[in-house]
Amino acid sequence: MLKTFLSALLLSAAMTAAAQQTAYRYWTDNDASTLRQGRAAEGPFSVGADLGRLSPGVHALHLQVSRDGHAWSAPLTRYFTVAAPQPQPTACRYWFDNDVSTLHDLTGMEPTVSVDLRGLKAGLHALHFQTVAAGIGPSAVLTRYFYLKDDPADELTLTAWFDADRSQAQTFTYTGDDITLTTDQLRRGLHTVTAELRNSQGDLLAADSLEFEVVRYKTIRLTGFATTYCADDDLDFTSVEGLRAYIIAGFNRHSYEVTALRINDAPAFEGLYIEGEPGDYRVRCSDSYSVYANLLRGTTETLLVRPVEEGYVNYVLSPDADTATFVPLTRPTYVDPSTAWLHLPAPADRSRPLRIVYGDEADAISNVSHQPEPGAIYNLQGQRLSHRPRRGLYIEGGRKVSIHE
């Protein structure tokens, strides 16, 4: 008997008081003659709907519930499909090497079918197999290949290698079972595997090749909400749900803010700032054709980084779990593999941490400094001058100054 079960938890919001709704009724296809009623225990419940008399096709099931002694709810309608019963195969047939003259018809379907190999010569053959069901006809053809040995004691070997490098070939004793090849040494991308089947005398019995793709992934682990990262392969973050990758594309000397821009494709060895929920994320390796002006430097090995290098100051991500900031190094530090650090032209205050803002925040003026830099001189266009002018109108110390000489 065909039945379906409807959970009261999946009903509409009007039925949220399910603990008090103990009566139900349902019918199909707007046909009142199919009405069935029942009662359920307190709390969430399921209804076993009798659908055994429905014909194959699309149908509608209508359901109502009611509190004891109160009116019925509005009908809830759900659509479903009753599939036509599939006839069981009653016979099968097989033949060899696309030669229908070798066709064998078998009546009855046993779990195991014995195949007659008499008349076949030693060598590689194809077995074609079909089942037959009344009213439907034959199924699609299933083809499997096998090798018939002249001498049952003859040992066959299968040798396989990737691309054109036969020096790394792997050899197996061939029994007809599946053979597993390791691809750990292959780079991601398209490759070709070639296989040869030989007998104990070294005679080539069969050869074939197949093209396939090797896909690689990198695992990024977040123990907090943010980290830095660097990989030795190009990465594609497009389909990684819950994980966001950024480069640091700008530095504001007045507000001590760095601007994070989100990216989806990251070239190998690019320093990245990563945000997301704590957990492990698998990111697919995929060719990147992007070039970024990035202030983050990445490393895939342990590296000694000094606080100041040729007028540049180095910062690392703060371990503070509540805010994401970059703090300046105070002493030479070994950074871990697969991480990144910030490399900036030396600011006025080298001890001040840097707050992270994002691309959509960068256009807003978040902080205005009213204190002009001591000794700085600007023209009326706001351009800073490298030396004191001899004459003209200029701005010095936030005031307009007229210089005559």
mmCIF file of N, CA and C in Angstrom, residues 152-264:
data_model
loop_
_atom_site.group_PDB
_atom_site.id
_atom_site.type_symbol
_atom_site.label_atom_id
_atom_site.label_comp_id
_atom_site.label_asym_id
_atom_site.label_seq_id
_atom_site.Cartn_x
_atom_site.Cartn_y
_atom_site.Cartn_z
ATOM 1 N N PRO A 152 45.281 -20.830 -19.195
ATOM 2 C CA PRO A 152 44.787 -20.281 -17.929
ATOM 3 C C PRO A 152 45.900 -19.934 -16.946
ATOM 4 N N ALA A 153 47.058 -20.588 -17.080
ATOM 5 C CA ALA A 153 48.170 -20.320 -16.178
ATOM 6 C C ALA A 153 48.989 -19.112 -16.611
ATOM 7 N N ASP A 154 48.706 -18.584 -17.789
ATOM 8 C CA ASP A 154 49.459 -17.429 -18.298
ATOM 9 C C ASP A 154 49.140 -16.194 -17.446
ATOM 10 N N GLU A 155 50.184 -15.524 -16.947
ATOM 11 C CA GLU A 155 49.995 -14.342 -16.102
ATOM 12 C C GLU A 155 50.049 -13.083 -16.949
ATOM 13 N N LEU A 156 49.026 -12.252 -16.818
ATOM 14 C CA LEU A 156 48.961 -11.001 -17.565
ATOM 15 C C LEU A 156 49.430 -9.859 -16.677
ATOM 16 N N THR A 157 50.092 -8.901 -17.276
ATOM 17 C CA THR A 157 50.527 -7.700 -16.552
ATOM 18 C C THR A 157 49.996 -6.462 -17.258
ATOM 19 N N LEU A 158 49.626 -5.461 -16.459
ATOM 20 C CA LEU A 158 49.160 -4.188 -16.988
ATOM 21 C C LEU A 158 50.131 -3.106 -16.527
ATOM 22 N N THR A 159 50.642 -2.343 -17.469
ATOM 23 C CA THR A 159 51.572 -1.254 -17.185
ATOM 24 C C THR A 159 50.913 0.061 -17.557
ATOM 25 N N ALA A 160 50.949 1.031 -16.647
ATOM 26 C CA ALA A 160 50.289 2.331 -16.880
ATOM 27 C C ALA A 160 51.240 3.453 -16.498
ATOM 28 N N TRP A 161 51.169 4.571 -17.236
ATOM 29 C CA TRP A 161 51.976 5.754 -16.931
ATOM 30 C C TRP A 161 51.210 6.997 -17.339
ATOM 31 N N PHE A 162 51.639 8.123 -16.791
ATOM 32 C CA PHE A 162 50.959 9.392 -17.039
ATOM 33 C C PHE A 162 51.737 10.230 -18.040
ATOM 34 N N ASP A 163 50.962 10.873 -18.903
ATOM 35 C CA ASP A 163 51.524 11.773 -19.914
ATOM 36 C C ASP A 163 52.575 11.026 -20.732
ATOM 37 N N ALA A 164 53.747 11.609 -20.968
ATOM 38 C CA ALA A 164 54.763 10.941 -21.793
ATOM 39 C C ALA A 164 55.900 10.378 -20.961
ATOM 40 N N ASP A 165 55.706 10.327 -19.621
ATOM 41 C CA ASP A 165 56.787 9.917 -18.731
ATOM 42 C C ASP A 165 56.660 8.434 -18.405
ATOM 43 N N ARG A 166 57.190 7.586 -19.291
ATOM 44 C CA ARG A 166 57.118 6.152 -19.058
ATOM 45 C C ARG A 166 58.098 5.697 -17.978
ATOM 46 N N SER A 167 59.064 6.554 -17.636
ATOM 47 C CA SER A 167 60.025 6.180 -16.596
ATOM 48 C C SER A 167 59.348 6.013 -15.244
ATOM 49 N N GLN A 168 58.157 6.614 -15.065
ATOM 50 C CA GLN A 168 57.413 6.508 -13.813
ATOM 51 C C GLN A 168 56.251 5.520 -13.923
ATOM 52 N N ALA A 169 56.364 4.563 -14.859
ATOM 53 C CA ALA A 169 55.273 3.611 -15.094
ATOM 54 C C ALA A 169 55.052 2.718 -13.877
ATOM 55 N N GLN A 170 53.794 2.350 -13.665
ATOM 56 C CA GLN A 170 53.409 1.430 -12.592
ATOM 57 C C GLN A 170 52.905 0.144 -13.236
ATOM 58 N N THR A 171 53.368 -1.028 -12.716
ATOM 59 C CA THR A 171 53.027 -2.323 -13.292
ATOM 60 C C THR A 171 52.278 -3.156 -12.266
ATOM 61 N N PHE A 172 51.199 -3.834 -12.738
ATOM 62 C CA PHE A 172 50.344 -4.640 -11.875
ATOM 63 C C PHE A 172 50.100 -5.997 -12.519
ATOM 64 N N THR A 173 49.849 -6.993 -11.674
ATOM 65 C CA THR A 173 49.336 -8.264 -12.179
ATOM 66 C C THR A 173 47.861 -8.076 -12.486
ATOM 67 N N TYR A 174 47.480 -8.368 -13.735
ATOM 68 C CA TYR A 174 46.114 -8.080 -14.168
ATOM 69 C C TYR A 174 45.222 -9.297 -13.959
ATOM 70 N N THR A 175 44.150 -9.115 -13.187
ATOM 71 C CA THR A 175 43.191 -10.185 -12.921
ATOM 72 C C THR A 175 41.800 -9.857 -13.438
ATOM 73 N N GLY A 176 41.634 -8.658 -14.007
ATOM 74 C CA GLY A 176 40.313 -8.219 -14.442
ATOM 75 C C GLY A 176 39.649 -7.288 -13.463
ATOM 76 N N ASP A 177 40.177 -7.204 -12.233
ATOM 77 C CA ASP A 177 39.619 -6.284 -11.234
ATOM 78 C C ASP A 177 40.109 -4.864 -11.500
ATOM 79 N N ASP A 178 39.423 -3.887 -10.888
ATOM 80 C CA ASP A 178 39.830 -2.489 -11.023
ATOM 81 C C ASP A 178 41.217 -2.280 -10.437
ATOM 82 N N ILE A 179 41.965 -1.383 -11.060
ATOM 83 C CA ILE A 179 43.322 -1.051 -10.623
ATOM 84 C C ILE A 179 43.349 0.421 -10.238
ATOM 85 N N THR A 180 43.949 0.738 -9.097
ATOM 86 C CA THR A 180 44.034 2.112 -8.607
ATOM 87 C C THR A 180 45.420 2.674 -8.862
ATOM 88 N N LEU A 181 45.474 3.841 -9.521
ATOM 89 C CA LEU A 181 46.728 4.530 -9.790
ATOM 90 C C LEU A 181 46.798 5.768 -8.909
ATOM 91 N N THR A 182 47.974 6.048 -8.350
ATOM 92 C CA THR A 182 48.141 7.245 -7.538
ATOM 93 C C THR A 182 48.517 8.428 -8.425
ATOM 94 N N THR A 183 47.869 9.565 -8.169
ATOM 95 C CA THR A 183 48.125 10.783 -8.946
ATOM 96 C C THR A 183 48.736 11.880 -8.076
ATOM 97 N N ASP A 184 49.263 11.505 -6.907
ATOM 98 C CA ASP A 184 49.781 12.510 -5.973
ATOM 99 C C ASP A 184 50.918 13.331 -6.580
ATOM 100 N N GLN A 185 51.675 12.737 -7.480
ATOM 101 C CA GLN A 185 52.831 13.435 -8.039
ATOM 102 C C GLN A 185 52.470 14.353 -9.198
ATOM 103 N N LEU A 186 51.215 14.366 -9.614
ATOM 104 C CA LEU A 186 50.811 15.158 -10.770
ATOM 105 C C LEU A 186 50.365 16.552 -10.343
ATOM 106 N N ARG A 187 50.689 17.543 -11.155
ATOM 107 C CA ARG A 187 50.176 18.886 -10.944
ATOM 108 C C ARG A 187 48.721 18.936 -11.391
ATOM 109 N N ARG A 188 47.999 19.923 -10.874
ATOM 110 C CA ARG A 188 46.606 20.052 -11.288
ATOM 111 C C ARG A 188 46.530 20.383 -12.777
ATOM 112 N N GLY A 189 45.398 20.016 -13.393
ATOM 113 C CA GLY A 189 45.217 20.271 -14.821
ATOM 114 C C GLY A 189 44.948 18.981 -15.577
ATOM 115 N N LEU A 190 44.980 19.053 -16.908
ATOM 116 C CA LEU A 190 44.688 17.904 -17.764
ATOM 117 C C LEU A 190 45.914 17.010 -17.903
ATOM 118 N N HIS A 191 45.664 15.701 -17.856
ATOM 119 C CA HIS A 191 46.727 14.709 -18.013
ATOM 120 C C HIS A 191 46.199 13.554 -18.854
ATOM 121 N N THR A 192 47.107 12.698 -19.284
ATOM 122 C CA THR A 192 46.758 11.504 -20.048
ATOM 123 C C THR A 192 47.352 10.282 -19.362
ATOM 124 N N VAL A 193 46.546 9.235 -19.209
ATOM 125 C CA VAL A 193 47.060 7.967 -18.702
ATOM 126 C C VAL A 193 47.044 6.963 -19.850
ATOM 127 N N THR A 194 48.136 6.241 -20.007
ATOM 128 C CA THR A 194 48.269 5.222 -21.052
ATOM 129 C C THR A 194 48.487 3.871 -20.377
ATOM 130 N N ALA A 195 47.831 2.839 -20.884
ATOM 131 C CA ALA A 195 47.945 1.501 -20.300
ATOM 132 C C ALA A 195 48.202 0.474 -21.395
ATOM 133 N N GLU A 196 49.035 -0.525 -21.071
ATOM 134 C CA GLU A 196 49.323 -1.633 -21.981
ATOM 135 C C GLU A 196 49.116 -2.946 -21.248
ATOM 136 N N LEU A 197 48.516 -3.919 -21.948
ATOM 137 C CA LEU A 197 48.292 -5.251 -21.403
ATOM 138 C C LEU A 197 49.179 -6.240 -22.156
ATOM 139 N N ARG A 198 49.984 -6.996 -21.399
ATOM 140 C CA ARG A 198 50.911 -7.953 -22.019
ATOM 141 C C ARG A 198 50.798 -9.303 -21.320
ATOM 142 N N ASN A 199 51.174 -10.379 -22.091
ATOM 143 C CA ASN A 199 51.216 -11.718 -21.494
ATOM 144 C C ASN A 199 52.606 -11.987 -20.939
ATOM 145 N N SER A 200 52.800 -13.195 -20.417
ATOM 146 C CA SER A 200 54.068 -13.515 -19.772
ATOM 147 C C SER A 200 55.228 -13.528 -20.751
ATOM 148 N N GLN A 201 54.955 -13.663 -22.057
ATOM 149 C CA GLN A 201 56.009 -13.615 -23.064
ATOM 150 C C GLN A 201 56.340 -12.188 -23.494
ATOM 151 N N GLY A 202 55.608 -11.188 -22.951
ATOM 152 C CA GLY A 202 55.850 -9.799 -23.298
ATOM 153 C C GLY A 202 55.108 -9.337 -24.531
ATOM 154 N N ASP A 203 54.243 -10.187 -25.104
ATOM 155 C CA ASP A 203 53.480 -9.793 -26.294
ATOM 156 C C ASP A 203 52.433 -8.738 -25.895
ATOM 157 N N LEU A 204 52.315 -7.681 -26.706
ATOM 158 C CA LEU A 204 51.321 -6.639 -26.466
ATOM 159 C C LEU A 204 49.952 -7.149 -26.878
ATOM 160 N N LEU A 205 49.041 -7.217 -25.929
ATOM 161 C CA LEU A 205 47.697 -7.717 -26.188
ATOM 162 C C LEU A 205 46.690 -6.598 -26.419
ATOM 163 N N ALA A 206 46.842 -5.493 -25.711
ATOM 164 C CA ALA A 206 45.921 -4.365 -25.861
ATOM 165 C C ALA A 206 46.594 -3.113 -25.299
ATOM 166 N N ALA A 207 46.198 -1.949 -25.814
ATOM 167 C CA ALA A 207 46.717 -0.663 -25.344
ATOM 168 C C ALA A 207 45.627 0.386 -25.501
ATOM 169 N N ASP A 208 45.609 1.342 -24.577
ATOM 170 C CA ASP A 208 44.608 2.411 -24.648
ATOM 171 C C ASP A 208 45.114 3.598 -23.835
ATOM 172 N N SER A 209 44.521 4.781 -24.078
ATOM 173 C CA SER A 209 44.870 5.984 -23.325
ATOM 174 C C SER A 209 43.593 6.744 -22.996
ATOM 175 N N LEU A 210 43.659 7.535 -21.933
ATOM 176 C CA LEU A 210 42.488 8.265 -21.451
ATOM 177 C C LEU A 210 42.943 9.608 -20.905
ATOM 178 N N GLU A 211 42.198 10.679 -21.236
ATOM 179 C CA GLU A 211 42.499 12.009 -20.710
ATOM 180 C C GLU A 211 41.646 12.270 -19.477
ATOM 181 N N PHE A 212 42.231 12.885 -18.458
ATOM 182 C CA PHE A 212 41.508 13.171 -17.222
ATOM 183 C C PHE A 212 42.056 14.461 -16.623
ATOM 184 N N GLU A 213 41.346 14.994 -15.615
ATOM 185 C CA GLU A 213 41.750 16.234 -14.966
ATOM 186 C C GLU A 213 42.069 15.984 -13.498
ATOM 187 N N VAL A 214 43.167 16.540 -13.039
ATOM 188 C CA VAL A 214 43.534 16.498 -11.620
ATOM 189 C C VAL A 214 43.108 17.812 -10.983
ATOM 190 N N VAL A 215 42.307 17.727 -9.941
ATOM 191 C CA VAL A 215 41.822 18.902 -9.217
ATOM 192 C C VAL A 215 42.471 18.920 -7.843
ATOM 193 N N ARG A 216 43.017 20.069 -7.470
ATOM 194 C CA ARG A 216 43.651 20.227 -6.171
ATOM 195 C C ARG A 216 42.874 21.231 -5.313
ATOM 196 N N TYR A 217 42.967 21.050 -4.008
ATOM 197 C CA TYR A 217 42.332 21.966 -3.056
ATOM 198 C C TYR A 217 43.341 22.334 -1.966
ATOM 199 N N LYS A 218 43.165 23.518 -1.407
ATOM 200 C CA LYS A 218 43.892 23.932 -0.218
ATOM 201 C C LYS A 218 42.892 24.045 0.928
ATOM 202 N N THR A 219 43.314 23.646 2.114
ATOM 203 C CA THR A 219 42.465 23.765 3.294
ATOM 204 C C THR A 219 42.911 24.956 4.122
ATOM 205 N N ILE A 220 41.983 25.886 4.356
ATOM 206 C CA ILE A 220 42.245 27.057 5.189
ATOM 207 C C ILE A 220 41.488 26.873 6.499
ATOM 208 N N ARG A 221 42.225 26.949 7.606
ATOM 209 C CA ARG A 221 41.606 26.778 8.922
ATOM 210 C C ARG A 221 41.519 28.122 9.624
ATOM 211 N N LEU A 222 40.315 28.451 10.075
ATOM 212 C CA LEU A 222 40.083 29.657 10.866
ATOM 213 C C LEU A 222 39.794 29.244 12.306
ATOM 214 N N THR A 223 40.663 29.653 13.233
ATOM 215 C CA THR A 223 40.397 29.404 14.649
ATOM 216 C C THR A 223 39.687 30.589 15.285
ATOM 217 N N GLY A 224 39.833 31.773 14.689
ATOM 218 C CA GLY A 224 39.075 32.957 15.080
ATOM 219 C C GLY A 224 38.298 33.445 13.870
ATOM 220 N N PHE A 225 37.935 34.725 13.871
ATOM 221 C CA PHE A 225 37.154 35.228 12.737
ATOM 222 C C PHE A 225 38.037 35.760 11.617
ATOM 223 N N ALA A 226 39.372 35.874 11.836
ATOM 224 C CA ALA A 226 40.245 36.428 10.801
ATOM 225 C C ALA A 226 41.630 35.816 10.911
ATOM 226 N N THR A 227 42.331 35.769 9.772
ATOM 227 C CA THR A 227 43.700 35.292 9.722
ATOM 228 C C THR A 227 44.350 35.824 8.458
ATOM 229 N N THR A 228 45.648 35.641 8.335
ATOM 230 C CA THR A 228 46.327 35.908 7.069
ATOM 231 C C THR A 228 46.694 34.579 6.439
ATOM 232 N N TYR A 229 46.932 34.599 5.118
ATOM 233 C CA TYR A 229 47.153 33.330 4.421
ATOM 234 C C TYR A 229 47.990 33.565 3.171
ATOM 235 N N CYS A 230 48.710 32.541 2.776
ATOM 236 C CA CYS A 230 49.463 32.550 1.527
ATOM 237 C C CYS A 230 49.587 31.114 1.042
ATOM 238 N N ALA A 231 49.343 30.873 -0.253
ATOM 239 C CA ALA A 231 49.397 29.526 -0.821
ATOM 240 C C ALA A 231 50.417 29.476 -1.950
ATOM 241 N N ASP A 232 50.895 28.282 -2.238
ATOM 242 C CA ASP A 232 51.851 28.094 -3.324
ATOM 243 C C ASP A 232 51.162 27.775 -4.647
ATOM 244 N N ASP A 233 49.852 27.997 -4.711
ATOM 245 C CA ASP A 233 49.092 27.759 -5.937
ATOM 246 C C ASP A 233 48.008 28.822 -6.055
ATOM 247 N N ASP A 234 47.538 29.070 -7.292
ATOM 248 C CA ASP A 234 46.433 29.998 -7.503
ATOM 249 C C ASP A 234 45.163 29.444 -6.857
ATOM 250 N N LEU A 235 44.354 30.324 -6.280
ATOM 251 C CA LEU A 235 43.149 29.899 -5.577
ATOM 252 C C LEU A 235 41.922 30.613 -6.117
ATOM 253 N N ASP A 236 40.771 29.907 -6.088
ATOM 254 C CA ASP A 236 39.487 30.467 -6.514
ATOM 255 C C ASP A 236 38.519 30.413 -5.337
ATOM 256 N N PHE A 237 38.162 31.598 -4.803
ATOM 257 C CA PHE A 237 37.274 31.678 -3.643
ATOM 258 C C PHE A 237 35.807 31.853 -4.032
ATOM 259 N N THR A 238 35.491 31.788 -5.319
ATOM 260 C CA THR A 238 34.147 32.126 -5.785
ATOM 261 C C THR A 238 33.066 31.302 -5.112
ATOM 262 N N SER A 239 33.257 29.996 -5.001
ATOM 263 C CA SER A 239 32.196 29.118 -4.511
ATOM 264 C C SER A 239 32.425 28.654 -3.080
ATOM 265 N N VAL A 240 33.308 29.331 -2.324
ATOM 266 C CA VAL A 240 33.565 28.945 -0.933
ATOM 267 C C VAL A 240 32.624 29.741 -0.036
ATOM 268 N N GLU A 241 31.594 29.091 0.439
ATOM 269 C CA GLU A 241 30.581 29.783 1.232
ATOM 270 C C GLU A 241 31.096 30.060 2.641
ATOM 271 N N GLY A 242 30.903 31.293 3.110
ATOM 272 C CA GLY A 242 31.266 31.657 4.466
ATOM 273 C C GLY A 242 32.691 32.128 4.645
ATOM 274 N N LEU A 243 33.477 32.198 3.558
ATOM 275 C CA LEU A 243 34.871 32.614 3.640
ATOM 276 C C LEU A 243 35.110 33.760 2.671
ATOM 277 N N ARG A 244 35.815 34.823 3.137
ATOM 278 C CA ARG A 244 36.070 35.995 2.305
ATOM 279 C C ARG A 244 37.562 36.288 2.300
ATOM 280 N N ALA A 245 38.101 36.538 1.103
ATOM 281 C CA ALA A 245 39.531 36.809 0.950
ATOM 282 C C ALA A 245 39.726 38.256 0.504
ATOM 283 N N TYR A 246 40.729 38.929 1.064
ATOM 284 C CA TYR A 246 41.003 40.331 0.770
ATOM 285 C C TYR A 246 42.495 40.530 0.508
ATOM 286 N N ILE A 247 42.801 41.577 -0.259
ATOM 287 C CA ILE A 247 44.135 42.140 -0.294
ATOM 288 C C ILE A 247 44.085 43.481 0.440
ATOM 289 N N ILE A 248 45.229 44.000 0.838
ATOM 290 C CA ILE A 248 45.296 45.336 1.438
ATOM 291 C C ILE A 248 45.797 46.277 0.350
ATOM 292 N N ALA A 249 44.906 47.168 -0.108
ATOM 293 C CA ALA A 249 45.183 47.963 -1.304
ATOM 294 C C ALA A 249 45.518 49.412 -1.005
ATOM 295 N N GLY A 250 45.470 49.854 0.258
ATOM 296 C CA GLY A 250 45.739 51.257 0.528
ATOM 297 C C GLY A 250 46.038 51.507 1.989
ATOM 298 N N PHE A 251 46.719 52.645 2.259
ATOM 299 C CA PHE A 251 47.063 53.051 3.626
ATOM 300 C C PHE A 251 46.844 54.547 3.760
ATOM 301 N N ASN A 252 46.073 54.963 4.755
ATOM 302 C CA ASN A 252 45.796 56.368 5.028
ATOM 303 C C ASN A 252 46.706 56.815 6.160
ATOM 304 N N ARG A 253 47.639 57.733 5.845
ATOM 305 C CA ARG A 253 48.624 58.175 6.835
ATOM 306 C C ARG A 253 48.001 59.010 7.949
ATOM 307 N N HIS A 254 46.858 59.674 7.689
ATOM 308 C CA HIS A 254 46.237 60.518 8.698
ATOM 309 C C HIS A 254 45.395 59.696 9.677
ATOM 310 N N SER A 255 44.603 58.762 9.156
ATOM 311 C CA SER A 255 43.704 58.000 10.018
ATOM 312 C C SER A 255 44.305 56.676 10.485
ATOM 313 N N TYR A 256 45.459 56.303 9.940
ATOM 314 C CA TYR A 256 46.100 55.035 10.265
ATOM 315 C C TYR A 256 45.132 53.865 10.011
ATOM 316 N N GLU A 257 44.568 53.890 8.811
ATOM 317 C CA GLU A 257 43.670 52.829 8.353
ATOM 318 C C GLU A 257 44.238 52.205 7.084
ATOM 319 N N VAL A 258 44.059 50.895 6.952
ATOM 320 C CA VAL A 258 44.409 50.200 5.719
ATOM 321 C C VAL A 258 43.124 49.708 5.072
ATOM 322 N N THR A 259 43.074 49.747 3.753
ATOM 323 C CA THR A 259 41.855 49.410 3.012
ATOM 324 C C THR A 259 41.938 47.981 2.483
ATOM 325 N N ALA A 260 40.945 47.156 2.848
ATOM 326 C CA ALA A 260 40.856 45.770 2.388
ATOM 327 C C ALA A 260 39.887 45.687 1.215
ATOM 328 N N LEU A 261 40.336 45.120 0.105
ATOM 329 C CA LEU A 261 39.492 44.906 -1.071
ATOM 330 C C LEU A 261 39.279 43.412 -1.259
ATOM 331 N N ARG A 262 38.021 43.023 -1.420
ATOM 332 C CA ARG A 262 37.710 41.594 -1.561
ATOM 333 C C ARG A 262 38.054 41.106 -2.959
ATOM 334 N N ILE A 263 38.620 39.911 -3.030
ATOM 335 C CA ILE A 263 38.951 39.286 -4.314
ATOM 336 C C ILE A 263 38.412 37.862 -4.318
ATOM 337 N N ASN A 264 38.253 37.302 -5.523
ATOM 338 C CA ASN A 264 37.833 35.913 -5.668
ATOM 339 C C ASN A 264 38.963 35.028 -6.177
#
